[in-house]
CSV table of C-alpha atoms in Angstrom, one decimal:
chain,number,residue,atom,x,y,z
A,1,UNK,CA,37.6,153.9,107.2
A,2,UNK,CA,35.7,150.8,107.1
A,3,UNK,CA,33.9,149.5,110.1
A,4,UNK,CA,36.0,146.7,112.7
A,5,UNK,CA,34.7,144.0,111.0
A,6,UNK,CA,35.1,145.1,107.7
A,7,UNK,CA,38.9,145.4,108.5
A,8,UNK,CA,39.1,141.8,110.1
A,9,UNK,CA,37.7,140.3,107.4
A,10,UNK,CA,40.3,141.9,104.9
A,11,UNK,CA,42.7,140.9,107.2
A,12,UNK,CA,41.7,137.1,107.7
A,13,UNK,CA,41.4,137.0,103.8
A,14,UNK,CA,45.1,138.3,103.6
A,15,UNK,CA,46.5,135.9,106.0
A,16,UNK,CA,44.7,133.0,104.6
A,17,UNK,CA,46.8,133.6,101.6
A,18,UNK,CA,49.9,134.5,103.5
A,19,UNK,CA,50.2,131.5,105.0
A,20,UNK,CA,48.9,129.0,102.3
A,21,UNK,CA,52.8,130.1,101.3
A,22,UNK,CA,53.4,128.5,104.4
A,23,UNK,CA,54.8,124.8,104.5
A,24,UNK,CA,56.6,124.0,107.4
A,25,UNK,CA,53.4,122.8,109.1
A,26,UNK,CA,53.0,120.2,106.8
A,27,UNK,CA,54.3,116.3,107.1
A,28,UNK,CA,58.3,115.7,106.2
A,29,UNK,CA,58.8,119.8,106.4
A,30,UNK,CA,60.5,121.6,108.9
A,31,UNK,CA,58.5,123.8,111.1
A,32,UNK,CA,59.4,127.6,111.3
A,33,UNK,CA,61.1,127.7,107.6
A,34,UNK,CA,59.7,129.1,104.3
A,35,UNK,CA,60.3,127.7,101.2
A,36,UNK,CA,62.5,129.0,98.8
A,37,UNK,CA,63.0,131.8,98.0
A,38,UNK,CA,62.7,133.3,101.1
A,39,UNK,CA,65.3,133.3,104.2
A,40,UNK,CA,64.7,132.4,107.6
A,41,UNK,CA,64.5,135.6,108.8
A,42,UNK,CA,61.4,136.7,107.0
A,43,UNK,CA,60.2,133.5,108.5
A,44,UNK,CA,60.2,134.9,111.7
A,45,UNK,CA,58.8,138.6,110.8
A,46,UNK,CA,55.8,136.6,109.2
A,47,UNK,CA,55.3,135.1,112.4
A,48,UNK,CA,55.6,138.2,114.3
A,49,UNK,CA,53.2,139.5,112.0
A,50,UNK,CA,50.8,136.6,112.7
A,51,UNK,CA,51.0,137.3,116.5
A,52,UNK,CA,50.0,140.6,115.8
A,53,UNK,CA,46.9,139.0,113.5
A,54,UNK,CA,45.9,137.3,117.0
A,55,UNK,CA,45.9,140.8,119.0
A,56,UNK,CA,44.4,142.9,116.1
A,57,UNK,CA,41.4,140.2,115.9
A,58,UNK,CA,41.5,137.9,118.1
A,59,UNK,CA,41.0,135.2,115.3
A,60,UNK,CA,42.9,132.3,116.7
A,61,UNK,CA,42.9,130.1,113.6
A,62,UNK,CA,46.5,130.1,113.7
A,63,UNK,CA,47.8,130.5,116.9
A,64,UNK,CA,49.1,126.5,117.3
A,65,UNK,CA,51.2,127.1,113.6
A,66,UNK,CA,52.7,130.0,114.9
A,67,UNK,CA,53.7,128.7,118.3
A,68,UNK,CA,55.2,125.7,116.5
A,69,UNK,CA,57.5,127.5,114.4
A,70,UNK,CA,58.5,130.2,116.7
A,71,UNK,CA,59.5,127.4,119.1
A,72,UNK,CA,61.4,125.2,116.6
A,73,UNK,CA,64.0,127.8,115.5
A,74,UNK,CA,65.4,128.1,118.9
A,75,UNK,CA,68.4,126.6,118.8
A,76,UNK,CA,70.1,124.3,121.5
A,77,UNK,CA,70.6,127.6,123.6
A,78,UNK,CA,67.3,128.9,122.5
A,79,UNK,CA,68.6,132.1,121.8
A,80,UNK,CA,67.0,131.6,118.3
A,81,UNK,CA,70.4,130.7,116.8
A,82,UNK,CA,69.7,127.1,115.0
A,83,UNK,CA,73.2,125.5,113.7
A,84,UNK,CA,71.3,125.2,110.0
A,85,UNK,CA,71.0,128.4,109.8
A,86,UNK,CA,74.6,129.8,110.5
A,87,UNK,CA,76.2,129.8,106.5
A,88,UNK,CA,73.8,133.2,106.8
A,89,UNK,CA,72.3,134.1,110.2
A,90,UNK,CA,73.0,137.9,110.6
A,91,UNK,CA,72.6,140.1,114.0
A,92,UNK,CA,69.5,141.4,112.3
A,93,UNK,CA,68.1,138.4,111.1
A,94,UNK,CA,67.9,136.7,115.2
A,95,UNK,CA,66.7,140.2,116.1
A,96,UNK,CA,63.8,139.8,113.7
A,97,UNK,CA,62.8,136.4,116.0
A,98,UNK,CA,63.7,137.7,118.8
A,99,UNK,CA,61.2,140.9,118.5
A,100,UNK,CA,58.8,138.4,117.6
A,101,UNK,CA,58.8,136.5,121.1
A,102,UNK,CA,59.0,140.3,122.4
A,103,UNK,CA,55.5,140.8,120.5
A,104,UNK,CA,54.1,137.4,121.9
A,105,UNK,CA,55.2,138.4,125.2
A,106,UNK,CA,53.5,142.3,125.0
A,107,UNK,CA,50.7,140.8,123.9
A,108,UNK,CA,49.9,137.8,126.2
A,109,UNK,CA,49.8,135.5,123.1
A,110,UNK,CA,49.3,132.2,124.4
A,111,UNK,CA,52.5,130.9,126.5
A,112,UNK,CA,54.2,127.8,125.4
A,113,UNK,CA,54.0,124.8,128.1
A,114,UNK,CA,56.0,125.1,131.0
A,115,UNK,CA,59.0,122.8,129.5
A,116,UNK,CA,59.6,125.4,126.8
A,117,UNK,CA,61.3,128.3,126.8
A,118,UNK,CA,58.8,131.5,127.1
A,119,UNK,CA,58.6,134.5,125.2
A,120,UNK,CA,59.9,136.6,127.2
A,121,UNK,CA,63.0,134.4,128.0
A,122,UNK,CA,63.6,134.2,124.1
A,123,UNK,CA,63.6,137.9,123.8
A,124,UNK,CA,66.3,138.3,126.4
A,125,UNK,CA,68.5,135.4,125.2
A,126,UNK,CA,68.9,137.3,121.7
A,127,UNK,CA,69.3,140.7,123.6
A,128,UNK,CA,72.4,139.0,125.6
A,129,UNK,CA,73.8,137.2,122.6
A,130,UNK,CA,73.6,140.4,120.6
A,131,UNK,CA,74.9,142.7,123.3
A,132,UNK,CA,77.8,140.4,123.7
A,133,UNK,CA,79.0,141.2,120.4
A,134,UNK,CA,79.0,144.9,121.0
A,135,UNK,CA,81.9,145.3,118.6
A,136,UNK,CA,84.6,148.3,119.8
A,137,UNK,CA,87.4,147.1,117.4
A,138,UNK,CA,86.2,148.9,114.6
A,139,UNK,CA,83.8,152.1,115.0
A,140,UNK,CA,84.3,152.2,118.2
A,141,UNK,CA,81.3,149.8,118.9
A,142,UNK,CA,77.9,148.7,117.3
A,143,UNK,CA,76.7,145.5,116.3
A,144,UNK,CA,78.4,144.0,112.8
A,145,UNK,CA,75.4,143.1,109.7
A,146,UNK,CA,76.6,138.9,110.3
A,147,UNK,CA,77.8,136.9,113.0
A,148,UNK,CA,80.4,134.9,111.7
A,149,UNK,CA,83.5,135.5,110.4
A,150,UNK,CA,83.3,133.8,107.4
A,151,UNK,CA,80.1,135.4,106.5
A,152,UNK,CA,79.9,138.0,104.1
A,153,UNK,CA,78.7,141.1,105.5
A,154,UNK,CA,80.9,140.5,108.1
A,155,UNK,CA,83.0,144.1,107.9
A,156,UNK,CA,79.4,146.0,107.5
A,157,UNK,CA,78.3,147.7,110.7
A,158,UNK,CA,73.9,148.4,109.4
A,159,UNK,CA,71.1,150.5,110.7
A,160,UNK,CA,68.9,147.4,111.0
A,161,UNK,CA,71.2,144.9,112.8
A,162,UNK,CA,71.6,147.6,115.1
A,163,UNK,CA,67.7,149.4,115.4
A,164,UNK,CA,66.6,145.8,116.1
A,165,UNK,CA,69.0,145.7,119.0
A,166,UNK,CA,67.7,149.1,120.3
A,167,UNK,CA,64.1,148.5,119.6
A,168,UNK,CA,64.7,144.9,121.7
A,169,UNK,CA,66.3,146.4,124.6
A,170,UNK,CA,63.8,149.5,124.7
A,171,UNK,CA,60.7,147.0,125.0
A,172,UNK,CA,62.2,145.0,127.5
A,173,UNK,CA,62.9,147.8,129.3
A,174,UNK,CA,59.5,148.8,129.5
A,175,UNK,CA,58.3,145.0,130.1
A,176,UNK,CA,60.4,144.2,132.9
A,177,UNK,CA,61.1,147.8,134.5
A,178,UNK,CA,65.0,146.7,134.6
A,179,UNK,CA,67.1,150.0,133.5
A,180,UNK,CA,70.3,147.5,132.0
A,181,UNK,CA,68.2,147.3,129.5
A,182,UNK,CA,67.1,151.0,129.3
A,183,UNK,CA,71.2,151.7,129.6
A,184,UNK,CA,72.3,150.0,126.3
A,185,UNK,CA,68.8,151.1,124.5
A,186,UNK,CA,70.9,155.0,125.2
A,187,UNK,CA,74.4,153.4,124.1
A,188,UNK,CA,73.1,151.8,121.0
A,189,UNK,CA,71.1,155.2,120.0
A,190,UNK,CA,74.0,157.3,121.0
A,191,UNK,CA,76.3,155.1,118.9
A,192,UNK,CA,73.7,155.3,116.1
A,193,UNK,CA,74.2,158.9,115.8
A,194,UNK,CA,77.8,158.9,116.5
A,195,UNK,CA,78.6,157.5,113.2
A,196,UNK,CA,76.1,159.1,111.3
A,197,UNK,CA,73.9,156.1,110.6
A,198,UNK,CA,71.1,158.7,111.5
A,199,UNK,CA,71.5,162.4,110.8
A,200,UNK,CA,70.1,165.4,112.5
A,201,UNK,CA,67.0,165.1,110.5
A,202,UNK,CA,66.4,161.5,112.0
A,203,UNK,CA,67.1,160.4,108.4
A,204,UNK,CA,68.1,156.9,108.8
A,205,UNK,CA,70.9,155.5,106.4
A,206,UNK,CA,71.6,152.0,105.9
A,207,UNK,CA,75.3,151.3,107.2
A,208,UNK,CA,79.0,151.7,106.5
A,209,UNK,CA,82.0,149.2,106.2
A,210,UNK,CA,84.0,148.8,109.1
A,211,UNK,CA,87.3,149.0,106.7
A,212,UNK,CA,86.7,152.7,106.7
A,213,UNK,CA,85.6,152.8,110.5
A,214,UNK,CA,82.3,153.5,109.4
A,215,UNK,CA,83.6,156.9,107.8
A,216,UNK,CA,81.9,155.9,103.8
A,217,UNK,CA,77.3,155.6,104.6
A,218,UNK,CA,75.9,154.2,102.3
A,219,UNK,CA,73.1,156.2,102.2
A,220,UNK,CA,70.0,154.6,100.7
A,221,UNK,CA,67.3,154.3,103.0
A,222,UNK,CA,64.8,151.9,103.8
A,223,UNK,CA,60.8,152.1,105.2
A,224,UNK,CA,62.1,149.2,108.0
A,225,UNK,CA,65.1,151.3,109.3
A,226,UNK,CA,62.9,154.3,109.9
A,227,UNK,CA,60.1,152.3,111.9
A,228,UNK,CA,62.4,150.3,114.0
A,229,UNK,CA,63.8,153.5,115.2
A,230,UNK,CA,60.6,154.5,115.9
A,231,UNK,CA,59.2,152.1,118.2
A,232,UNK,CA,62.0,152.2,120.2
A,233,UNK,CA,62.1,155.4,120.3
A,234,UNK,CA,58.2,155.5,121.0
A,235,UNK,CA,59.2,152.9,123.6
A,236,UNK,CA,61.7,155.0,125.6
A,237,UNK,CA,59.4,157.6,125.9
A,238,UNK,CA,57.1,155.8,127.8
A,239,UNK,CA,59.6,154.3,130.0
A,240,UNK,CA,61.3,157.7,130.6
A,241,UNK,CA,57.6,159.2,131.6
A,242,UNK,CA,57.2,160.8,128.4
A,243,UNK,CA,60.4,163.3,128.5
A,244,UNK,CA,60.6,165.9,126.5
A,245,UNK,CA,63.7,164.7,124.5
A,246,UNK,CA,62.6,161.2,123.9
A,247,UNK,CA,59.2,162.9,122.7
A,248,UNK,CA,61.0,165.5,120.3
A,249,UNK,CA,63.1,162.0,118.6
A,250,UNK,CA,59.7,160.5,118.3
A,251,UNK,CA,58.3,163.3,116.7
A,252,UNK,CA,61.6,163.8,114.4
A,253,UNK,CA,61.4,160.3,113.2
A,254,UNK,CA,58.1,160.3,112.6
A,255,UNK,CA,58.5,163.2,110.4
A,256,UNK,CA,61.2,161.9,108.5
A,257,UNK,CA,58.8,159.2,107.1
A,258,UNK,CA,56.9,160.8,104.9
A,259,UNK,CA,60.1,160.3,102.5
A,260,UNK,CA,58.4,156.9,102.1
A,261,UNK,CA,55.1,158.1,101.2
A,262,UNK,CA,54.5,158.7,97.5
A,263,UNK,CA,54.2,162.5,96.2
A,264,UNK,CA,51.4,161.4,93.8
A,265,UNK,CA,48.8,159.7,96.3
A,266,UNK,CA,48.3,161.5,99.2
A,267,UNK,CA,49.8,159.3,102.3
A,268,UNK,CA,50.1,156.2,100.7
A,269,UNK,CA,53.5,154.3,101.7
A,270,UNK,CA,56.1,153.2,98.9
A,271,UNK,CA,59.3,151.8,99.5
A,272,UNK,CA,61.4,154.5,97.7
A,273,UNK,CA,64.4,152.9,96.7
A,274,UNK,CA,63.6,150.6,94.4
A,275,UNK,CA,59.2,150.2,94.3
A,276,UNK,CA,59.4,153.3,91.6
A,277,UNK,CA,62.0,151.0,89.6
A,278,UNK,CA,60.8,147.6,89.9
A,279,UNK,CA,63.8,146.5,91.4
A,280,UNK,CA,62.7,145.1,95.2
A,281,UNK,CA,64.4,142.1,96.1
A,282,UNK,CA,62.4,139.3,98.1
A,283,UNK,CA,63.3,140.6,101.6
A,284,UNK,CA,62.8,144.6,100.4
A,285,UNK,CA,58.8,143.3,99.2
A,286,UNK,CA,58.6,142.8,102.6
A,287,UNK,CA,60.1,146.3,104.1
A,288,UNK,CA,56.5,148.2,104.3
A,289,UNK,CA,55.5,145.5,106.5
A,290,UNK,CA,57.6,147.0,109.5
A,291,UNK,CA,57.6,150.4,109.1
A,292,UNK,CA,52.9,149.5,109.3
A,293,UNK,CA,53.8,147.7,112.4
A,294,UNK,CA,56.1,149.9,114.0
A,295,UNK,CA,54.1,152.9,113.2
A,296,UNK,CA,50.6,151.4,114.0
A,297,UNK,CA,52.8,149.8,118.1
A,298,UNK,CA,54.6,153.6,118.5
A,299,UNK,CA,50.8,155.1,119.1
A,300,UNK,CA,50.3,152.6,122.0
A,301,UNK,CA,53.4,154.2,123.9
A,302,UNK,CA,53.3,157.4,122.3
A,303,UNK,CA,49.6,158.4,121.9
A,304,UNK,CA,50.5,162.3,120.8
A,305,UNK,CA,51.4,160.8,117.6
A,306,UNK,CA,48.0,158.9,117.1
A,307,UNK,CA,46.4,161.0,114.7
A,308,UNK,CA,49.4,161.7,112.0
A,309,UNK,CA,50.5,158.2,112.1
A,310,UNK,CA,46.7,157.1,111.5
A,311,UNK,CA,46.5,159.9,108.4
A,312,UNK,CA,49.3,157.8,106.4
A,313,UNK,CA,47.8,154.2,107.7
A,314,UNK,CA,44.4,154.6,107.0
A,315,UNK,CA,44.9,155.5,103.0
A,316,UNK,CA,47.9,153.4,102.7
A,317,UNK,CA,45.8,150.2,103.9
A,318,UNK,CA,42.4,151.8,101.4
A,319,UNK,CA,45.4,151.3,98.9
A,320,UNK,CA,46.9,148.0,100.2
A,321,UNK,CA,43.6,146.4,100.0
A,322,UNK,CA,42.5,147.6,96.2
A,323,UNK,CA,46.0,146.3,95.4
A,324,UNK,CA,45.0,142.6,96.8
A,325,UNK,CA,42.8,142.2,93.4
A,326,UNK,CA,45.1,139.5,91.6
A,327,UNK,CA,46.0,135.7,90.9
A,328,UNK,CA,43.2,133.5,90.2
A,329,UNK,CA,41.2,134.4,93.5
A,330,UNK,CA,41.5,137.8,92.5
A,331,UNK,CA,42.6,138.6,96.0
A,332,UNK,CA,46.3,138.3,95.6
A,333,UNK,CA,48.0,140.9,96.8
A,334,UNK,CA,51.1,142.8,94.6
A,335,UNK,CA,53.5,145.4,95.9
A,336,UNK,CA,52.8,148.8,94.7
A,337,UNK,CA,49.7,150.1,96.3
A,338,UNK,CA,50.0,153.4,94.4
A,339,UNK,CA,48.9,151.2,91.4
A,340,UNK,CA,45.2,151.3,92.6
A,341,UNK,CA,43.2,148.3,91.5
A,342,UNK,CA,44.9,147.0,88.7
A,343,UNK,CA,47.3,144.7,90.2
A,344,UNK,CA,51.0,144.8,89.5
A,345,UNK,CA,51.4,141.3,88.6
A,346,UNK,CA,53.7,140.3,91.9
A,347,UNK,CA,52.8,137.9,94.7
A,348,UNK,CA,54.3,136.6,97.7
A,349,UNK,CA,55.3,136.8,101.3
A,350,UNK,CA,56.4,140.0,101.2
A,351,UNK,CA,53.2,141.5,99.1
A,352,UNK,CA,50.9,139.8,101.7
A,353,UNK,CA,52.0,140.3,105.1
A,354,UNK,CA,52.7,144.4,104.3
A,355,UNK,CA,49.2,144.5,103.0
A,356,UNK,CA,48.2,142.5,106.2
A,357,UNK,CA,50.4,144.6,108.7
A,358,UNK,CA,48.9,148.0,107.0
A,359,UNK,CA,45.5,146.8,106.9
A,360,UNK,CA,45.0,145.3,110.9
A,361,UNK,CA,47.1,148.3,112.4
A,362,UNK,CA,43.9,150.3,111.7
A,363,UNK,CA,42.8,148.2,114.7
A,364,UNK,CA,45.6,149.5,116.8
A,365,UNK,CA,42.5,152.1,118.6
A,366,UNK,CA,40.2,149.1,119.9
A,367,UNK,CA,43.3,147.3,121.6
A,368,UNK,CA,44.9,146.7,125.0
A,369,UNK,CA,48.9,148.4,124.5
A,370,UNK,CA,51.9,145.9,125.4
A,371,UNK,CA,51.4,144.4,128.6
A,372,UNK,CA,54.6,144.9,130.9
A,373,UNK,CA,55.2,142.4,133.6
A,374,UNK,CA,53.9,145.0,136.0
A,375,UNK,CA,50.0,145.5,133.9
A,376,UNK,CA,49.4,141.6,133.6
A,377,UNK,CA,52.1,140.0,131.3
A,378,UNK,CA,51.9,136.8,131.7
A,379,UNK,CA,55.3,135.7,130.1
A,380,UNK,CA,58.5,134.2,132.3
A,381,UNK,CA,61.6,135.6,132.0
A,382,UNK,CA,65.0,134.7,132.4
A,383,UNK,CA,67.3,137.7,132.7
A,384,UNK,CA,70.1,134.7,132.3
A,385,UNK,CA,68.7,133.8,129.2
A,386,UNK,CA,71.4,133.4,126.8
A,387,UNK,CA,74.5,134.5,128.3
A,388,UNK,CA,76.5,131.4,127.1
A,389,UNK,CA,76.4,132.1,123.6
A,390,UNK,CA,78.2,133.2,120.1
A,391,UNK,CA,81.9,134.9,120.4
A,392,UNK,CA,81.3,137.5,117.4
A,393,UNK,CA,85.3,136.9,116.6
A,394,UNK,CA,85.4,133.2,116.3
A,395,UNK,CA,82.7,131.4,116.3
A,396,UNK,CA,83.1,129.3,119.2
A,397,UNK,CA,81.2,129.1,122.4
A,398,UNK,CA,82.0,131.5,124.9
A,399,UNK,CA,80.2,131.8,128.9
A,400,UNK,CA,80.1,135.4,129.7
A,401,UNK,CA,78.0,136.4,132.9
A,402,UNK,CA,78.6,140.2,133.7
A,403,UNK,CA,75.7,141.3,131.8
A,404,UNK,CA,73.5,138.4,132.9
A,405,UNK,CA,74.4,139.2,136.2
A,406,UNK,CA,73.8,143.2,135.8
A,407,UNK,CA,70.8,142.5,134.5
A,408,UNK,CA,69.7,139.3,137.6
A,409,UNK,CA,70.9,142.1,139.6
A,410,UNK,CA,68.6,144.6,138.4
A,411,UNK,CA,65.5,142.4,139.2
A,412,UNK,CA,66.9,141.4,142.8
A,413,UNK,CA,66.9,145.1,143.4
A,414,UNK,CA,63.1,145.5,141.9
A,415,UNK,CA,62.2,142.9,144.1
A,416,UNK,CA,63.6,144.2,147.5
A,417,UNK,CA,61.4,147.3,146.1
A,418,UNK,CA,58.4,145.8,145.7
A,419,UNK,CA,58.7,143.4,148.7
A,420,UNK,CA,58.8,146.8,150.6
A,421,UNK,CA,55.9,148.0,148.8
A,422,UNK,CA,53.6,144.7,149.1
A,423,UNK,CA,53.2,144.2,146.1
A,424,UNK,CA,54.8,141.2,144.7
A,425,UNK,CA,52.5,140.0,141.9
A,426,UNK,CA,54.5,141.0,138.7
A,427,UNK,CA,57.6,139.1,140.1
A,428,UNK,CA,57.1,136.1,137.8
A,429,UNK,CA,58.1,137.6,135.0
């Protein structure tokens, strides 16, 4: 591989361009949105992909942008649920933000001033909203694809809505050493594999209608659904002390990847169903983006997987970065890396922050792993933190505090602990 700062600078030059895309820092636009075409939640896993520019290089260029948007798309119960955004908001779309305040808070990325809500609180008011909506009419539970009713998507039960959800509770798990969180990572898994959405080969498929109670998969699979498995997964082994059976569904997982790395180059990543056919929608252009990010975090809380994760990042980014030879700068990137350096003729978003993601995760080696509230986060926390929120029948606004107060609980008990111990320090959090 090339040397540190050969990969920053390939990095910087990709998120220069990725964020020239960018508008919603500029006067009359609205901060935290793209333009079109892109939806609001690849908004927020551009930013999360930005906080992770910050960690993997410590170039701080943008850090003021990012904290801007992240904070604007709150909502008035900043539990990342904006009224603008409700004709489409989707449980997987708020996860997307709400693992990006989960990144800012792992990775001490500058907190917001003390009359804001913090990262960590953001990350917990989209794991309460979400887990209020765990659905047992239909399936017999899981989270729904949308929110609303009147949504379409509404009868799908998918992979991602749900994998966001367990990656989300896995990492605050491990953040905040509370085991409610560690609970519903197991129930969502378990239900996971109940109905099939992953087989015994850790193949992930992407969802089923709740019409048939989840009986019909459709079973395409995606590069995002297998990596968000995978850091939570990852992240559960760390916070179970590396046992043997969160270390063998790591290992399974990871294995089941290389159905997204191309039989004709050797280890470099291609988003099977629809890269070979030119068919990628915006938001799939993005998909290799996460699976990079999620595969490059999982070595931080799962080191035995280091070396075979590195094999696949280290020539896809070689690939990534010959395939960023286009548009008039002639460092543009396009979408199919196994095209070498003749560039594919596509550009956006989605083209420029996987290249990014794939290219600074081969800086994952030379950096601190996610902080935990307990190993210097710095990050405030609310366990509270959205439990007024979004009924997932109606619409309306409904005050539910039993997990809120299962969760409060949880730290009271943590405290009493610690008290006992001495050793109050990480109680902040």
């Amino acid at each position: 591989m090339p040397s540190k700062a050969s990969i920053k600078a390939a990095a910087s030059t990709v998120a220069y361009d990725m964020m020239k895309i960018y508008t919603g820092n500029q006067t009359g636009q609205m901060p935290g949105l793209l333009p079109e075409p892109y939806f609001w939640w690849e908004a927020g896993a551009m930013f999360g992909s930005m906080i992770d520019y910050y960690h993997y290089t410590e170039d701080d260029t943008y850090n003021d942008v990012v904290s801007q948007a992240l904070l604007s798309q709150i909502g008035p119960n900043a539990d990342y649920m904006p009224p603008a955004q409700s004709n489409d908001e989707g449980n997987d779309d708020q996860g997307f933000w709400g693992m990006a305040a989960m990144s800012a808070a792992e990775q001490n990325f500058p907190d917001p001033p003390s009359d804001q809500p913090q990262w960590l609180a953001l990350a917990q008011a989209v794991f309460n909203s979400q887990a209020m909506r765990w659905d047992t009419t239909n399936c017999e539970g899981g989270l729904r694809w949308q929110i609303f009713t009147f949504n379409s998507g509404y009868t799908y039960k998918n992979s991602i809505s749900n994998g966001a959800f367990f990656n989300l509770a896995a990492r605050l798990a491990q953040y905040t050493g509370n085991q409610t969180y560690a609970d519903w990572a197991v129930k969502s898994w378990d239900w996971v594999n109940s109905v099939n959405f992953m087989d015994s080969q850790y193949e992930v498929f992407d969802g089923a209608g709740t019409a048939t109670n989840c009986t019909q998969l459709q079973q395409i699979r995606w590069t995002y659904n297998a990596g968000v498995y995978l850091l939570g997964a990852a992240t559960m082994y760390s916070f179970t002390n590396q046992s043997s059976m969160w270390a063998e569904r790591v290992e399974g997982l990871l294995n089941a990847t290389d159905y997204f790395f191309s039989p004709n180059q050797t280890n470099v990543m291609y988003e099977t169903a629809c890269e070979p056919y030119g068919t990628c929608d915006t938001d799939q252009l993005s998909f290799k983006a996460y699976l990079s990010r999620w595969m490059a975090a999982s070595t931080q809380v799962a080191p035995f997987i280091y070396d075979a994760v590195m094999l696949k990042l280290q020539a896809s980014a070689t690939a990534a970065a010959q395939q960023c030879s286009g548009g008039p700068t002639g460092t543009t990137c396009g979408h199919k890396w196994t095209d070498g350096t003749a560039w594919d003729g596509t550009s956006g978003v989605g083209q420029q922050m996987s290249a990014l993601q794939v290219i600074q995760s081969n800086l994952v080696k030379n950096n601190t792993p996610p902080v935990t509230a307990a190993t210097g986060g710095t990050s405030k926390g609310n366990p509270a933190a959205g439990s007024s929120g979004t009924s997932m029948l109606s619409g309306t606004t409904i005050t539910q505090i039993t997990l809120a107060d299962k969760i409060s609980a949880g730290f009271i008990t943590a405290f009493a602990c610690i008290m006992i111990g001495g050793e109050v320090a990480w109680i902040a959090a």
